[in-house]
Short mmCIF file of C-alpha atoms in Angstrom, two decimals:
data_model
loop_
_atom_site.label_atom_id
_atom_site.label_comp_id
_atom_site.label_asym_id
_atom_site.label_seq_id
_atom_site.Cartn_x
_atom_site.Cartn_y
_atom_site.Cartn_z
CA UNK A 280 -39.39 -27.31 -41.24
CA UNK A 281 -36.47 -28.44 -43.35
CA UNK A 282 -36.04 -24.93 -44.73
CA UNK A 283 -36.17 -23.51 -41.21
CA UNK A 284 -33.43 -25.87 -40.00
CA UNK A 285 -31.23 -25.04 -42.99
CA UNK A 286 -31.72 -21.34 -42.36
CA UNK A 287 -31.01 -21.81 -38.68
CA UNK A 288 -27.75 -23.68 -39.32
CA UNK A 289 -26.74 -21.11 -41.93
CA UNK A 290 -27.59 -18.31 -39.55
CA UNK A 291 -25.54 -19.68 -36.64
CA UNK A 292 -22.65 -20.35 -38.97
CA UNK A 293 -22.66 -16.63 -39.77
CA UNK A 294 -23.31 -15.51 -36.17
CA UNK A 295 -20.61 -13.10 -35.07
CA UNK A 296 -18.24 -14.57 -32.53
CA UNK A 297 -18.30 -12.96 -29.12
CA UNK A 298 -14.67 -13.64 -28.60
CA UNK A 299 -11.88 -11.11 -28.56
CA UNK A 300 -8.21 -11.86 -28.18
CA UNK A 301 -6.38 -10.65 -25.08
CA UNK A 302 -2.92 -11.06 -23.66
CA UNK A 303 -1.92 -11.34 -20.01
CA UNK A 304 -0.18 -8.06 -19.13
CA UNK A 305 0.69 -8.73 -15.49
CA UNK A 306 3.55 -11.00 -14.49
CA UNK A 307 1.08 -13.62 -13.29
CA UNK A 308 -2.71 -13.55 -13.39
CA UNK A 309 -5.05 -15.97 -11.62
CA UNK A 310 -7.84 -17.41 -13.75
CA UNK A 311 -10.70 -17.33 -11.26
CA UNK A 312 -13.71 -19.62 -11.08
CA UNK A 313 -16.04 -16.69 -10.41
CA UNK A 314 -15.95 -13.00 -11.28
CA UNK A 315 -15.00 -11.85 -7.79
CA UNK A 316 -11.87 -11.39 -5.72
CA UNK A 317 -11.15 -14.28 -3.42
CA UNK A 318 -12.73 -16.78 -5.82
CA UNK A 319 -10.95 -20.10 -6.30
CA UNK A 320 -8.09 -19.77 -8.83
CA UNK A 321 -8.40 -22.44 -11.54
CA UNK A 322 -4.87 -21.82 -12.75
CA UNK A 323 -2.29 -19.04 -12.95
CA UNK A 324 -1.49 -17.56 -16.34
CA UNK A 325 1.91 -16.12 -17.20
CA UNK A 326 2.65 -12.72 -18.77
CA UNK A 327 2.12 -12.77 -22.54
CA UNK A 328 -0.33 -15.72 -22.56
CA UNK A 329 -3.04 -15.34 -25.19
CA UNK A 330 -6.61 -15.75 -23.95
CA UNK A 331 -9.96 -15.65 -25.71
CA UNK A 332 -12.17 -13.10 -24.01
CA UNK A 333 -15.91 -12.81 -23.81
CA UNK A 334 -18.23 -10.46 -22.03
CA UNK A 335 -17.08 -8.24 -19.18
CA UNK A 336 -18.52 -8.80 -15.70
CA UNK A 337 -17.78 -5.90 -13.41
CA UNK A 338 -14.03 -5.64 -12.94
CA UNK A 339 -13.53 -8.99 -14.70
CA UNK A 340 -13.67 -10.46 -18.19
CA UNK A 341 -14.84 -14.00 -18.91
CA UNK A 342 -12.02 -15.78 -20.75
CA UNK A 343 -10.97 -19.17 -22.03
CA UNK A 344 -7.34 -20.11 -21.67
CA UNK A 345 -5.69 -23.49 -22.15
CA UNK A 346 -9.10 -25.12 -22.35
CA UNK A 347 -10.22 -23.69 -19.00
CA UNK A 348 -13.01 -21.15 -18.66
CA UNK A 349 -12.85 -18.54 -15.95
CA UNK A 350 -12.52 -14.86 -15.13
CA UNK A 351 -9.57 -12.47 -15.17
CA UNK A 352 -9.36 -8.97 -13.75
CA UNK A 353 -9.45 -6.41 -16.61
CA UNK A 354 -6.44 -4.71 -15.08
CA UNK A 355 -4.29 -7.72 -15.99
CA UNK A 356 -5.22 -7.79 -19.69
CA UNK A 357 -3.98 -6.07 -22.82
CA UNK A 358 -5.67 -6.26 -26.21
CA UNK A 359 -2.32 -6.18 -28.03
CA UNK A 360 0.68 -8.51 -27.82
CA UNK A 361 3.07 -7.09 -25.28
CA UNK A 362 6.17 -5.07 -26.05
CA UNK A 363 9.39 -6.58 -24.81
CA UNK A 364 11.24 -5.19 -21.81
CA UNK A 365 13.00 -2.03 -22.99
CA UNK A 366 16.45 -3.44 -22.27
CA UNK A 367 15.67 -6.28 -24.70
CA UNK A 368 14.20 -4.10 -27.40
CA UNK A 369 15.89 -3.85 -30.70
CA UNK A 370 17.20 -0.33 -30.25
CA UNK A 371 16.29 1.17 -33.57
CA UNK A 372 16.95 4.74 -32.47
CA UNK A 373 19.23 6.00 -35.14
CA UNK A 374 20.13 9.26 -33.48
CA UNK A 375 23.14 10.08 -35.58
CA UNK A 376 21.47 9.58 -38.95
CA UNK A 377 18.45 11.54 -37.78
CA UNK A 378 20.61 14.38 -36.63
CA UNK A 379 22.54 14.42 -39.88
CA UNK A 380 19.27 14.81 -41.69
CA UNK A 381 18.40 17.68 -39.44
CA UNK A 382 21.86 19.12 -39.48
CA UNK A 383 21.28 20.63 -42.85
CA UNK A 384 18.38 22.48 -41.36
CA UNK A 385 19.74 24.15 -38.33
CA UNK A 386 23.18 23.05 -37.27
CA UNK A 387 26.45 22.06 -38.79
CA UNK A 388 27.24 18.53 -39.88
CA UNK A 389 30.39 18.61 -37.79
CA UNK A 390 28.38 19.27 -34.68
CA UNK A 391 25.91 16.53 -35.57
CA UNK A 392 28.76 14.02 -35.83
CA UNK A 393 29.36 14.71 -32.16
CA UNK A 394 26.09 12.99 -31.22
CA UNK A 395 26.31 10.06 -28.85
CA UNK A 396 23.84 7.27 -28.41
CA UNK A 397 24.88 6.72 -24.81
CA UNK A 398 21.78 7.51 -22.81
CA UNK A 399 23.89 8.88 -19.94
CA UNK A 400 24.51 11.78 -22.31
CA UNK A 401 21.33 13.29 -20.89
CA UNK A 402 23.10 13.89 -17.57
CA UNK A 403 25.90 15.70 -19.39
CA UNK A 404 23.41 17.73 -21.38
CA UNK A 405 21.51 18.75 -18.27
CA UNK A 406 24.77 19.76 -16.61
CA UNK A 407 24.80 20.77 -12.95
CA UNK A 408 21.04 20.57 -12.69
CA UNK A 409 21.10 16.76 -12.85
CA UNK A 410 22.31 14.74 -9.88
CA UNK A 411 23.64 11.63 -11.63
CA UNK A 412 25.20 10.26 -8.43
CA UNK A 413 21.89 10.33 -6.57
CA UNK A 414 20.22 8.80 -9.64
CA UNK A 415 22.68 5.88 -9.63
CA UNK A 416 21.85 5.38 -5.95
CA UNK A 417 18.15 5.18 -6.86
CA UNK A 418 18.93 2.44 -9.38
CA UNK A 419 20.60 0.30 -6.68
CA UNK A 420 17.23 -0.16 -4.94
CA UNK A 421 15.80 -2.08 -7.91
CA UNK A 422 13.71 -5.10 -6.90
CA UNK A 423 12.69 -7.86 -9.32
CA UNK A 424 9.04 -8.17 -10.40
CA UNK A 425 8.93 -11.67 -8.91
CA UNK A 426 10.16 -10.56 -5.47
CA UNK A 427 7.78 -7.61 -5.51
CA UNK A 428 4.80 -9.76 -6.44
CA UNK A 429 5.54 -12.33 -3.71
CA UNK A 430 5.78 -9.46 -1.21
CA UNK A 431 2.42 -7.89 -2.03
CA UNK A 432 0.79 -11.32 -2.16
CA UNK A 433 2.21 -11.97 1.31
CA UNK A 434 4.00 -15.09 0.06
CA UNK A 435 7.08 -13.40 1.50
CA UNK A 436 6.21 -11.25 4.48
CA UNK A 437 9.65 -9.75 5.06
CA UNK A 438 12.02 -7.78 2.86
CA UNK A 439 14.94 -9.65 1.35
CA UNK A 440 18.03 -9.05 3.52
CA UNK B 93 -46.14 -18.03 -41.17
CA UNK B 94 -44.55 -20.01 -38.36
CA UNK B 95 -41.28 -19.95 -40.22
CA UNK B 96 -41.47 -16.20 -40.68
CA UNK B 97 -42.27 -15.64 -37.02
CA UNK B 98 -39.36 -17.83 -35.92
CA UNK B 99 -36.99 -16.05 -38.23
CA UNK B 100 -38.19 -12.66 -37.06
CA UNK B 101 -37.68 -13.64 -33.42
CA UNK B 102 -34.25 -15.01 -34.17
CA UNK B 103 -33.22 -11.85 -35.97
CA UNK B 104 -34.55 -9.64 -33.17
CA UNK B 105 -32.69 -11.54 -30.43
CA UNK B 106 -29.52 -11.53 -32.47
CA UNK B 107 -29.78 -7.81 -33.13
CA UNK B 108 -30.22 -7.25 -29.40
CA UNK B 109 -27.25 -9.48 -28.63
CA UNK B 110 -25.11 -7.69 -31.18
CA UNK B 111 -26.13 -4.29 -29.79
CA UNK B 112 -25.32 -5.51 -26.31
CA UNK B 113 -21.93 -6.70 -27.50
CA UNK B 114 -21.22 -3.41 -29.26
CA UNK B 115 -22.14 -1.51 -26.11
CA UNK B 116 -19.77 -3.68 -24.11
CA UNK B 117 -16.99 -3.60 -26.66
CA UNK B 118 -15.75 -0.11 -25.76
CA UNK B 119 -15.38 -1.29 -22.18
CA UNK B 120 -13.10 -4.05 -23.41
CA UNK B 121 -11.28 -1.52 -25.56
CA UNK B 122 -10.52 0.49 -22.45
CA UNK B 123 -7.62 -1.89 -22.04
CA UNK B 124 -5.34 0.46 -23.90
CA UNK B 125 -3.39 -0.21 -27.05
CA UNK B 126 0.22 0.87 -27.20
CA UNK B 127 0.52 3.57 -29.83
CA UNK B 128 4.23 4.17 -29.51
CA UNK B 129 7.30 2.69 -31.09
CA UNK B 130 10.48 1.20 -29.65
CA UNK B 131 12.28 4.48 -30.28
CA UNK B 132 9.56 6.35 -28.38
CA UNK B 133 10.03 3.99 -25.44
CA UNK B 134 13.80 4.44 -25.40
CA UNK B 135 13.47 8.22 -25.57
CA UNK B 136 10.81 8.15 -22.85
CA UNK B 137 13.12 6.18 -20.54
CA UNK B 138 16.13 8.40 -21.23
CA UNK B 139 14.08 11.56 -20.74
CA UNK B 140 12.67 10.12 -17.52
CA UNK B 141 16.22 9.46 -16.31
CA UNK B 142 17.13 13.09 -16.90
CA UNK B 143 13.99 14.38 -15.23
CA UNK B 144 14.54 12.06 -12.25
CA UNK B 145 18.14 13.28 -11.93
CA UNK B 146 16.87 16.87 -11.93
CA UNK B 147 14.35 16.13 -9.19
CA UNK B 148 17.10 14.42 -7.19
CA UNK B 149 19.27 17.50 -7.61
CA UNK B 150 16.64 19.55 -5.75
CA UNK B 151 15.40 16.82 -3.41
CA UNK B 152 17.90 14.05 -2.65
CA UNK B 153 16.82 10.58 -1.51
CA UNK B 154 15.97 10.08 2.15
CA UNK B 155 18.92 8.30 3.75
CA UNK B 156 16.94 5.27 4.94
CA UNK B 157 17.86 2.07 3.09
CA UNK B 158 15.08 0.02 4.65
CA UNK B 159 12.38 2.54 3.70
CA UNK B 160 13.70 2.83 0.14
CA UNK B 161 13.85 -0.95 -0.21
CA UNK B 162 10.35 -1.35 1.20
CA UNK B 163 8.86 1.21 -1.19
CA UNK B 164 10.73 -0.37 -4.12
CA UNK B 165 9.58 -3.90 -3.23
CA UNK B 166 5.95 -2.85 -2.90
CA UNK B 167 6.22 -0.76 -6.07
CA UNK B 168 7.81 -3.62 -8.02
CA UNK B 169 4.95 -5.90 -6.99
CA UNK B 170 2.33 -3.41 -8.15
CA UNK B 171 4.25 -2.72 -11.36
CA UNK B 172 4.33 -6.48 -11.99
CA UNK B 173 0.55 -6.46 -11.80
CA UNK B 174 -0.34 -3.33 -13.69
CA UNK B 175 2.78 -1.61 -15.03
CA UNK B 176 3.75 -1.45 -18.69
CA UNK B 177 5.74 -4.67 -19.21
CA UNK B 178 8.37 -2.94 -21.35
CA UNK B 179 9.44 -0.65 -18.48
CA UNK B 180 11.47 -1.17 -15.34
CA UNK B 181 10.04 0.85 -12.46
CA UNK B 182 12.17 2.60 -9.83
CA UNK B 183 10.81 4.22 -6.69
CA UNK B 184 12.40 6.76 -4.37
CA UNK B 185 11.42 8.65 -1.23
CA UNK B 186 12.77 12.20 -1.45
CA UNK B 187 13.67 14.64 1.31
CA UNK B 188 10.94 17.26 1.48
CA UNK B 189 8.12 17.92 3.96
CA UNK B 190 5.72 18.61 1.04
CA UNK B 191 2.93 16.08 0.63
CA UNK B 192 3.06 14.83 -2.96
CA UNK B 193 4.21 12.12 -5.37
CA UNK B 194 5.68 12.47 -8.85
CA UNK B 195 5.70 10.14 -11.85
CA UNK B 196 8.49 10.74 -14.36
CA UNK B 197 8.22 9.18 -17.82
CA UNK B 198 9.92 5.81 -18.23
CA UNK B 199 9.02 4.49 -14.77
CA UNK B 200 10.80 6.76 -12.25
CA UNK B 201 8.48 7.46 -9.35
CA UNK B 202 9.08 9.67 -6.32
CA UNK B 203 7.18 10.02 -3.06
CA UNK B 204 7.91 12.80 -0.61
CA UNK B 205 8.92 12.18 2.99
CA UNK B 206 5.96 14.36 4.03
CA UNK B 207 3.58 11.98 2.26
CA UNK B 208 5.15 8.87 3.83
CA UNK B 209 4.72 10.45 7.27
CA UNK B 210 1.06 11.04 6.53
CA UNK B 211 0.34 7.39 5.65
CA UNK B 212 -1.02 4.90 8.17
CA UNK B 213 -0.54 1.58 6.44
CA UNK B 214 0.68 -0.37 3.41
CA UNK B 215 -2.71 -0.21 1.65
CA UNK B 216 -2.51 3.59 1.56
CA UNK B 217 1.06 3.43 0.27
CA UNK B 218 0.04 0.88 -2.38
CA UNK B 219 -2.74 3.23 -3.49
CA UNK B 220 -0.29 6.10 -3.99
CA UNK B 221 2.19 3.90 -5.88
CA UNK B 222 -0.53 2.45 -8.14
CA UNK B 223 -1.79 5.99 -8.89
CA UNK B 224 1.71 7.05 -9.99
CA UNK B 225 2.26 3.85 -12.02
CA UNK B 226 -0.98 4.68 -13.84
CA UNK B 227 0.44 8.10 -14.83
CA UNK B 228 3.51 6.36 -16.29
CA UNK B 229 1.38 3.72 -18.05
CA UNK B 230 -0.75 6.37 -19.71
CA UNK B 231 2.33 8.47 -20.60
CA UNK B 232 0.60 11.58 -19.24
CA UNK B 233 3.72 13.80 -19.13
CA UNK B 234 4.91 12.61 -22.55
CA UNK B 235 1.48 13.26 -24.10
CA UNK B 236 1.15 16.68 -22.50
CA UNK B 237 4.57 17.75 -23.77
CA UNK B 238 3.90 16.06 -27.14
CA UNK B 239 7.21 14.19 -27.09
CA UNK B 240 8.24 11.47 -29.52
CA UNK B 241 11.41 9.43 -29.89
CA UNK B 242 11.88 10.19 -33.56
CA UNK B 243 10.34 13.16 -35.23
CA UNK B 244 11.06 15.53 -38.04
CA UNK B 245 10.42 18.38 -35.64
CA UNK B 246 13.44 19.59 -33.73
CA UNK B 247 11.20 20.37 -30.79
CA UNK B 248 9.57 17.00 -30.31
CA UNK B 249 12.30 14.67 -31.58
CA UNK B 250 13.38 13.64 -28.11
CA UNK B 251 15.89 10.99 -29.16
CA UNK B 252 18.13 13.50 -30.91
CA UNK B 253 17.82 16.02 -28.08
CA UNK B 254 18.89 13.49 -25.47
CA UNK B 255 21.83 12.13 -27.41
CA UNK B 256 22.85 15.42 -28.98
CA UNK B 257 26.14 16.97 -27.99
CA UNK B 258 25.59 20.38 -29.53
CA UNK B 259 24.46 23.54 -27.79
CA UNK B 260 21.19 23.63 -29.73
CA UNK B 261 20.24 20.19 -28.48
CA UNK B 262 21.24 21.10 -24.92
CA UNK B 263 19.09 24.22 -24.95
CA UNK B 264 16.13 22.32 -26.43
CA UNK B 265 16.50 19.54 -23.84
CA UNK B 266 16.78 22.02 -20.97
CA UNK B 267 13.64 23.82 -22.15
CA UNK B 268 11.62 20.64 -22.38
CA UNK B 269 12.90 19.42 -18.98
CA UNK B 270 11.94 22.79 -17.44
CA UNK B 271 8.46 22.32 -18.87
CA UNK B 272 8.24 18.82 -17.40
CA UNK B 273 9.39 20.11 -13.98
CA UNK B 274 6.75 22.83 -14.14
CA UNK B 275 4.14 20.23 -15.03
CA UNK B 276 5.04 18.02 -12.06
CA UNK B 277 5.72 20.70 -9.44
CA UNK B 278 3.59 23.62 -10.59
CA UNK B 279 0.87 23.33 -13.16
CA UNK B 280 -0.02 19.67 -12.56
CA UNK B 281 -1.65 17.21 -14.94
CA UNK B 282 -5.24 17.44 -16.17
CA UNK B 283 -7.99 16.72 -13.64
CA UNK B 284 -9.25 13.92 -15.89
CA UNK B 285 -5.79 12.30 -15.87
CA UNK B 286 -5.65 12.44 -12.07
CA UNK B 287 -9.10 10.93 -11.74
CA UNK B 288 -8.25 8.26 -14.33
CA UNK B 289 -5.19 7.34 -12.24
CA UNK B 290 -7.37 7.21 -9.12
CA UNK B 291 -9.59 4.61 -10.78
CA UNK B 292 -6.56 2.50 -11.71
CA UNK B 293 -5.27 2.81 -8.12
CA UNK B 294 -8.61 1.61 -6.75
CA UNK B 295 -8.69 -1.30 -9.22
CA UNK B 296 -5.12 -2.20 -8.25
CA UNK B 297 -5.92 -2.15 -4.53
CA UNK B 298 -8.92 -4.35 -5.19
CA UNK B 299 -6.96 -6.77 -7.38
CA UNK B 300 -4.08 -7.00 -4.89
CA UNK B 301 -6.51 -7.73 -2.04
CA UNK B 302 -5.89 -4.46 -0.20
CA UNK B 303 -8.66 -2.56 1.56
CA UNK B 304 -10.05 -0.17 -1.08
CA UNK B 305 -11.43 2.18 1.60
CA UNK B 306 -7.81 2.95 2.58
CA UNK B 307 -7.67 5.22 -0.44
CA UNK B 308 -10.55 7.25 0.99
CA UNK B 309 -8.78 7.42 4.37
CA UNK B 310 -5.74 8.86 2.63
CA UNK B 311 -7.78 11.37 0.62
CA UNK B 312 -9.52 12.54 3.80
CA UNK B 313 -6.12 13.13 5.41
CA UNK B 314 -4.98 15.02 2.32
CA UNK B 315 -8.17 17.10 2.42
CA UNK B 316 -7.55 17.96 6.08
CA UNK B 317 -3.96 18.81 5.32
CA UNK B 318 -5.04 21.02 2.41
CA UNK B 319 -7.50 22.83 4.67
CA UNK B 320 -4.73 23.40 7.19
CA UNK B 321 -2.59 24.56 4.27
CA UNK B 322 0.11 21.96 4.92
CA UNK B 323 -0.25 20.41 1.48
CA UNK B 324 0.10 23.54 -0.63
CA UNK B 325 1.83 21.79 -3.51
CA UNK B 326 -0.78 19.07 -3.72
CA UNK B 327 -3.53 21.71 -3.91
CA UNK B 328 -1.90 23.12 -7.01
CA UNK B 329 -1.26 19.82 -8.79
CA UNK B 330 -4.27 17.64 -7.97
CA UNK B 331 -8.07 17.84 -8.25
CA UNK B 332 -10.21 18.66 -5.23
CA UNK B 333 -10.14 15.91 -2.60
CA UNK B 334 -13.97 15.85 -2.50
CA UNK B 335 -14.15 14.93 -6.20
CA UNK B 336 -11.62 12.17 -5.65
CA UNK B 337 -13.50 10.85 -2.61
CA UNK B 338 -16.67 10.71 -4.72
CA UNK B 339 -14.72 8.53 -7.15
CA UNK B 340 -13.96 6.07 -4.31
CA UNK B 341 -17.64 6.00 -3.32
CA UNK B 342 -18.62 5.30 -6.93
CA UNK B 343 -16.05 2.50 -7.22
CA UNK B 344 -17.23 0.83 -4.01
CA UNK B 345 -20.85 1.09 -5.07
CA UNK B 346 -20.05 -0.53 -8.41
CA UNK B 347 -17.68 -3.33 -7.34
CA UNK B 348 -18.51 -3.95 -3.66
CA UNK B 349 -14.92 -4.70 -2.59
CA UNK B 350 -14.64 -6.77 0.59
CA UNK B 351 -10.85 -6.97 1.11
CA UNK B 352 -9.60 -5.94 4.52
CA UNK B 353 -5.82 -6.24 4.13
CA UNK B 354 -3.90 -3.12 5.17
CA UNK B 355 -0.60 -4.59 6.46
CA UNK B 356 -0.34 -1.77 8.98
CA UNK B 357 2.22 -3.63 11.10
CA UNK B 358 4.56 -4.26 8.18
CA UNK B 359 4.27 -0.61 7.14
CA UNK B 360 5.18 0.57 10.65
CA UNK B 361 8.13 -1.81 10.77
CA UNK B 362 9.72 -0.60 7.53
CA UNK B 363 8.44 2.92 6.92
CA UNK B 364 8.20 4.51 10.34
CA UNK B 365 11.38 4.52 12.40
#
């Protein structure tokens, strides 16, 4: 019996953990009591929060976060830490040095020096076929993630004036 | 003997549990890993800007501030739920009677006026937007054109092409943009990519408490329109409506969604004038 207990303890110590690490991908994700829509939210988790995941149940995954156990929709999870918003990224695109390297291959170094990192350069390069004015107009309609989320959750029923 | 039996049982149950876990693991792995660098993201956004500006050259935005704002607010909400966090999503309704929607790399999404006129409520609109966000998330256009931010190849090194001020770069960029335009407006993406985006759209509707069946309603309207040959472009660029409707049936059978929200009144207020 003693041997059995020792083996049992040893065995469970070596038992593979069911857990997998996930990160909240959506701006906010409700941790639900049950694996179904409309279930009582235990708490709301913010984007980037690390959760320990278990087995999937339909569209949901059983997770533990901040000591609470519940379910999160798979759609809201990523299995990698999230990349930062592109505007905050460390812009490591070294266009000029890359082009200089290439310049030896198929164009002159003088031409390569003319490279610009300004992303609006794409409009110039596309010439008349790109409508930069209309594009700028499109950008003016930008709505924040927070306002959008409140709108689809019916927290705010009307558009912002 | 007892000890042996117990151990055998323990091992068997564990093996079963491990097998079960391994079988489930790929499902968890379906939550995709980013396999692109910061320079790829920057190039994707810049390329998307160019492609969006080209689309807007052919089809300008509909001059309806309220409609544009409504589509952007709804789109931003869906992007907050399921969009790639590193991107900022923009949405535009463009002037054309065609029934279609287009997802440019980097988060620039366009819906046609013809499509908006076909929709009956916000749930249907949310389904379309989520479908397009899924294309951006999965980088379908970028993958198809094999584009990267930095590359030793002059053809796929997008970063240099975008920022380049030489004729060679301009020609290369124009060629690749032509290919992207052909992909969106002519050839279309792979059937599997369209169906994959349908599944994401259905999941998004379900997660955002919208009526999942609204997606079927929309597909039935598209099917009718295709039969009447009003949605010629969509016929070219998307899978058969029947296959997509089957996907909705399968989803409903699997997840039994019960949401009933369609926000038809709000849709009529902002989208139909």
